[in-house]
mmCIF file of C-alpha atoms in Angstrom:
data_model
loop_
_atom_site.group_PDB
_atom_site.id
_atom_site.type_symbol
_atom_site.label_atom_id
_atom_site.label_comp_id
_atom_site.label_asym_id
_atom_site.label_seq_id
_atom_site.Cartn_x
_atom_site.Cartn_y
_atom_site.Cartn_z
ATOM 1 C CA MET A 1 115.963 93.239 35.250
ATOM 2 C CA ASP A 2 114.347 89.868 35.989
ATOM 3 C CA SER A 3 115.311 87.872 38.820
ATOM 4 C CA LEU A 4 117.358 85.163 37.049
ATOM 5 C CA LYS A 5 119.693 87.544 35.092
ATOM 6 C CA MET A 6 120.183 89.636 38.294
ATOM 7 C CA ARG A 7 121.358 86.423 40.100
ATOM 8 C CA LYS A 8 123.638 85.501 37.427
ATOM 9 C CA ILE A 9 125.212 88.941 37.370
ATOM 10 C CA SER A 10 125.408 89.032 41.174
ATOM 11 C CA ILE A 11 127.395 85.805 41.012
ATOM 12 C CA LEU A 12 129.788 86.929 38.388
ATOM 13 C CA ALA A 13 130.170 90.371 40.149
ATOM 14 C CA VAL A 14 131.396 88.480 43.151
ATOM 15 C CA SER A 15 133.770 86.632 41.027
ATOM 16 C CA LEU A 16 135.461 89.955 39.980
ATOM 17 C CA ILE A 17 137.153 90.079 43.337
ATOM 18 C CA VAL A 18 138.151 86.485 43.887
ATOM 19 C CA VAL A 19 141.959 87.134 42.835
ATOM 20 C CA SER A 20 142.171 90.524 43.594
ATOM 21 C CA GLY A 21 144.697 90.130 46.601
ATOM 22 C CA ALA A 22 147.694 90.404 44.347
ATOM 23 C CA ALA A 23 146.392 93.479 42.385
ATOM 24 C CA ILE A 24 148.268 95.829 44.810
ATOM 25 C CA GLY A 25 151.744 94.166 43.694
ATOM 26 C CA ALA A 26 152.789 97.466 41.892
ATOM 27 C CA ASN A 27 152.709 99.299 45.251
ATOM 28 C CA LEU A 28 155.648 97.260 46.989
ATOM 29 C CA PRO A 29 158.243 99.349 46.194
ATOM 30 C CA ALA A 30 156.534 102.508 47.451
ATOM 31 C CA ILE A 31 155.527 100.614 50.392
ATOM 32 C CA ALA A 32 158.952 99.489 51.056
ATOM 33 C CA GLN A 33 160.336 103.150 50.692
ATOM 34 C CA THR A 34 157.595 104.366 53.352
ATOM 35 C CA PHE A 35 158.491 101.805 55.786
ATOM 36 C CA PRO A 36 162.414 101.444 55.464
ATOM 37 C CA GLU A 37 162.545 99.831 58.955
ATOM 38 C CA ILE A 38 160.440 96.804 57.787
ATOM 39 C CA PRO A 39 162.477 93.985 55.971
ATOM 40 C CA LEU A 40 161.626 93.914 52.480
ATOM 41 C CA PRO A 41 160.338 90.194 52.450
ATOM 42 C CA LEU A 42 157.796 91.312 54.946
ATOM 43 C CA VAL A 43 156.635 94.157 52.711
ATOM 44 C CA GLU A 44 156.504 91.555 49.854
ATOM 45 C CA MET A 45 154.256 89.237 52.057
ATOM 46 C CA LEU A 46 151.518 91.939 51.418
ATOM 47 C CA THR A 47 150.646 90.413 48.254
ATOM 48 C CA THR A 48 151.055 86.845 49.454
ATOM 49 C CA ILE A 49 149.634 86.699 53.072
ATOM 50 C CA PRO A 50 146.035 87.064 51.827
ATOM 51 C CA ALA A 51 146.485 83.613 49.739
ATOM 52 C CA LEU A 52 147.663 82.095 53.039
ATOM 53 C CA PHE A 53 144.489 83.158 54.906
ATOM 54 C CA ILE A 54 142.390 82.149 52.237
ATOM 55 C CA ILE A 55 143.036 78.417 53.334
ATOM 56 C CA PRO A 56 141.635 78.347 56.806
ATOM 57 C CA ALA A 57 138.605 80.457 55.662
ATOM 58 C CA VAL A 58 137.725 78.011 52.590
ATOM 59 C CA LEU A 59 137.798 75.256 55.356
ATOM 60 C CA LEU A 60 135.588 77.350 57.679
ATOM 61 C CA SER A 61 133.271 78.854 55.010
ATOM 62 C CA THR A 62 130.918 75.803 54.472
ATOM 63 C CA LYS A 63 130.676 75.400 58.314
ATOM 64 C CA ILE A 64 129.690 79.121 58.760
ATOM 65 C CA ALA A 65 127.394 78.703 55.859
ATOM 66 C CA LYS A 66 125.561 75.801 57.592
ATOM 67 C CA CYS A 67 125.068 78.234 60.710
ATOM 68 C CA ILE A 68 124.057 81.617 58.798
ATOM 69 C CA GLY A 69 123.228 80.497 55.326
ATOM 70 C CA TYR A 70 125.253 80.791 52.160
ATOM 71 C CA LYS A 71 123.942 84.256 50.983
ATOM 72 C CA LYS A 72 124.971 85.694 54.497
ATOM 73 C CA SER A 73 128.397 83.913 54.301
ATOM 74 C CA VAL A 74 129.021 85.568 50.966
ATOM 75 C CA LEU A 75 127.969 88.956 52.314
ATOM 76 C CA LEU A 76 130.061 88.530 55.502
ATOM 77 C CA GLY A 77 133.122 87.792 53.204
ATOM 78 C CA LEU A 78 132.354 90.676 51.058
ATOM 79 C CA GLY A 79 132.219 92.918 54.270
ATOM 80 C CA ILE A 80 135.536 91.525 55.565
ATOM 81 C CA VAL A 81 136.988 92.255 52.008
ATOM 82 C CA LEU A 82 135.636 95.908 51.830
ATOM 83 C CA ILE A 83 136.726 96.789 55.406
ATOM 84 C CA SER A 84 140.129 95.127 55.251
ATOM 85 C CA GLY A 85 140.658 96.131 51.687
ATOM 86 C CA ILE A 86 140.426 99.856 52.333
ATOM 87 C CA ILE A 87 142.153 100.089 55.729
ATOM 88 C CA PRO A 88 145.803 100.673 54.061
ATOM 89 C CA ALA A 89 144.272 103.519 52.216
ATOM 90 C CA ILE A 90 143.889 105.205 55.873
ATOM 91 C CA VAL A 91 146.184 103.730 58.055
ATOM 92 C CA THR A 92 150.037 104.262 58.168
ATOM 93 C CA ASN A 93 150.861 101.692 60.768
ATOM 94 C CA PHE A 94 152.835 98.662 59.040
ATOM 95 C CA ALA A 95 151.418 95.927 61.391
ATOM 96 C CA ILE A 96 147.781 97.188 60.945
ATOM 97 C CA ILE A 97 148.180 97.139 57.166
ATOM 98 C CA PHE A 98 149.638 93.436 57.292
ATOM 99 C CA ILE A 99 146.733 92.461 59.814
ATOM 100 C CA SER A 100 144.313 93.916 57.385
ATOM 101 C CA ARG A 101 145.824 91.973 54.361
ATOM 102 C CA ALA A 102 145.567 88.774 56.340
ATOM 103 C CA CYS A 103 141.757 89.779 57.104
ATOM 104 C CA PHE A 104 141.433 90.349 53.340
ATOM 105 C CA GLY A 105 142.469 86.991 52.444
ATOM 106 C CA PHE A 106 140.035 85.562 55.078
ATOM 107 C CA GLY A 107 137.240 87.324 53.417
ATOM 108 C CA ILE A 108 137.831 86.206 50.065
ATOM 109 C CA GLY A 109 138.195 82.704 51.361
ATOM 110 C CA MET A 110 134.668 83.203 52.902
ATOM 111 C CA PHE A 111 133.045 83.058 49.604
ATOM 112 C CA ASN A 112 135.585 81.710 47.149
ATOM 113 C CA SER A 113 134.507 78.113 47.338
ATOM 114 C CA LEU A 114 130.929 78.984 48.075
ATOM 115 C CA LEU A 115 130.687 80.559 44.591
ATOM 116 C CA ILE A 116 130.536 76.893 42.900
ATOM 117 C CA SER A 117 128.082 75.712 45.398
ATOM 118 C CA ILE A 118 125.870 78.476 44.538
ATOM 119 C CA ILE A 119 126.165 78.028 40.834
ATOM 120 C CA SER A 120 125.483 74.468 41.161
ATOM 121 C CA TYR A 121 122.284 75.233 43.211
ATOM 122 C CA PHE A 122 120.801 77.564 40.680
ATOM 123 C CA TYR A 123 122.105 76.088 37.477
ATOM 124 C CA HIS A 124 121.842 72.755 35.899
ATOM 125 C CA GLY A 125 123.649 70.724 32.927
ATOM 126 C CA ASN A 126 124.904 72.881 30.198
ATOM 127 C CA GLU A 127 123.935 76.004 31.949
ATOM 128 C CA ARG A 128 125.860 75.253 35.031
ATOM 129 C CA ALA A 129 128.977 74.408 32.732
ATOM 130 C CA ALA A 130 128.688 77.647 31.146
ATOM 131 C CA ALA A 131 128.133 79.474 34.553
ATOM 132 C CA ILE A 132 131.380 78.010 36.133
ATOM 133 C CA GLY A 133 133.171 78.981 32.782
ATOM 134 C CA PHE A 134 132.013 82.505 32.972
ATOM 135 C CA GLN A 135 132.944 82.514 36.726
ATOM 136 C CA SER A 136 136.381 81.493 36.204
ATOM 137 C CA ALA A 137 136.490 84.120 33.337
ATOM 138 C CA PHE A 138 135.217 87.080 35.606
ATOM 139 C CA GLU A 139 137.841 85.784 38.169
ATOM 140 C CA GLY A 140 140.539 86.790 35.551
ATOM 141 C CA ILE A 141 139.079 89.726 34.213
ATOM 142 C CA GLY A 142 138.537 91.121 37.653
ATOM 143 C CA GLY A 143 142.353 90.446 38.611
ATOM 144 C CA MET A 144 143.358 92.106 35.324
ATOM 145 C CA SER A 145 141.082 95.205 35.659
ATOM 146 C CA LEU A 146 141.709 95.700 39.609
ATOM 147 C CA THR A 147 145.323 95.628 38.731
ATOM 148 C CA PHE A 148 145.196 98.157 36.005
ATOM 149 C CA VAL A 149 142.972 100.678 38.263
ATOM 150 C CA VAL A 150 145.715 100.179 41.022
ATOM 151 C CA GLY A 151 148.313 101.200 38.609
ATOM 152 C CA GLN A 152 146.379 104.442 37.758
ATOM 153 C CA LEU A 153 145.706 105.171 41.546
ATOM 154 C CA LEU A 154 149.341 104.418 42.012
ATOM 155 C CA LYS A 155 150.077 107.740 40.299
ATOM 156 C CA ILE A 156 148.283 109.566 43.347
ATOM 157 C CA ASN A 157 150.171 107.583 45.960
ATOM 158 C CA TRP A 158 150.365 103.996 47.015
ATOM 159 C CA GLN A 159 147.613 104.491 49.804
ATOM 160 C CA ALA A 160 145.162 105.837 46.994
ATOM 161 C CA SER A 161 145.701 102.516 45.155
ATOM 162 C CA PHE A 162 143.808 100.729 47.945
ATOM 163 C CA TRP A 163 140.504 102.649 47.396
ATOM 164 C CA VAL A 164 140.264 100.019 44.383
ATOM 165 C CA TYR A 165 138.417 97.992 46.944
ATOM 166 C CA LEU A 166 135.389 100.325 47.116
ATOM 167 C CA ILE A 167 134.345 98.217 43.917
ATOM 168 C CA VAL A 168 133.052 95.780 46.615
ATOM 169 C CA VAL A 169 130.218 98.214 47.735
ATOM 170 C CA PRO A 170 127.989 97.923 44.484
ATOM 171 C CA ILE A 171 128.919 94.103 44.372
ATOM 172 C CA PHE A 172 127.838 93.803 48.072
ATOM 173 C CA ILE A 173 124.512 95.537 47.172
ATOM 174 C CA LEU A 174 123.999 93.685 43.987
ATOM 175 C CA PHE A 175 124.433 90.145 45.870
ATOM 176 C CA ALA A 176 122.259 91.468 48.816
ATOM 177 C CA LEU A 177 119.415 92.065 46.246
ATOM 178 C CA ILE A 178 119.118 88.461 45.109
ATOM 179 C CA GLU A 179 116.259 86.354 46.630
ATOM 180 C CA GLN A 180 117.334 84.140 49.610
ATOM 181 C CA PHE A 181 118.114 80.782 48.989
ATOM 182 C CA ASN A 182 118.720 77.567 51.140
ATOM 183 C CA LEU A 183 121.607 75.255 49.917
ATOM 184 C CA LEU A 184 121.320 72.857 52.740
ATOM 185 C CA SER A 185 117.930 71.607 51.603
ATOM 186 C CA PHE A 186 119.414 71.415 47.940
ATOM 187 C CA ARG A 187 122.194 69.259 49.272
ATOM 188 C CA LYS A 188 119.958 67.065 51.152
ATOM 189 C CA LEU A 189 117.859 66.352 48.194
ATOM 190 C CA GLU A 190 120.831 65.766 45.990
ATOM 191 C CA GLY A 191 122.171 63.310 48.675
ATOM 192 C CA ARG A 192 125.174 65.368 49.589
ATOM 193 C CA TYR A 193 124.137 66.433 52.934
ATOM 194 C CA GLU A 194 126.597 65.670 55.506
#
């Protein structure tokens, strides 16, 4: 596979998990049964707390990317999503599960906004518009697909459904294989360097 096709597939693959935080929504009744001492609103926050932590991560992601590079920032975010995503599959402590969901959101925020910058770096004109459209479509496809897989894994038990986040492993590898790039010099050339 040529590097241009691999790059596009890698960016779109990362997009598959951007809206995956709410995929575990079907788990909430089973989680609430497992932790009857935890107030239901707190259990319900397991699907919303990731969105709250996306915000500070998005604000910090560009600064982090300037320090370590955009590619490494995306890989760092994917690593955080992978680890924090599967923690609930192996831990039975609600506080740790809650914290892992917050970390999950932070990981998503690490690469969420950077994907558009990366697309803008590699693609121009109509190709850029098409790539951004595909990226948005892949976000929706990812959210829908992961929700379906979570539902199937939920037949085993609620903890098994968190193994869905192992999908990040091939995505991480795929993105790690694309060539190194320097968005900072691109932004400087485009007159957008701060």
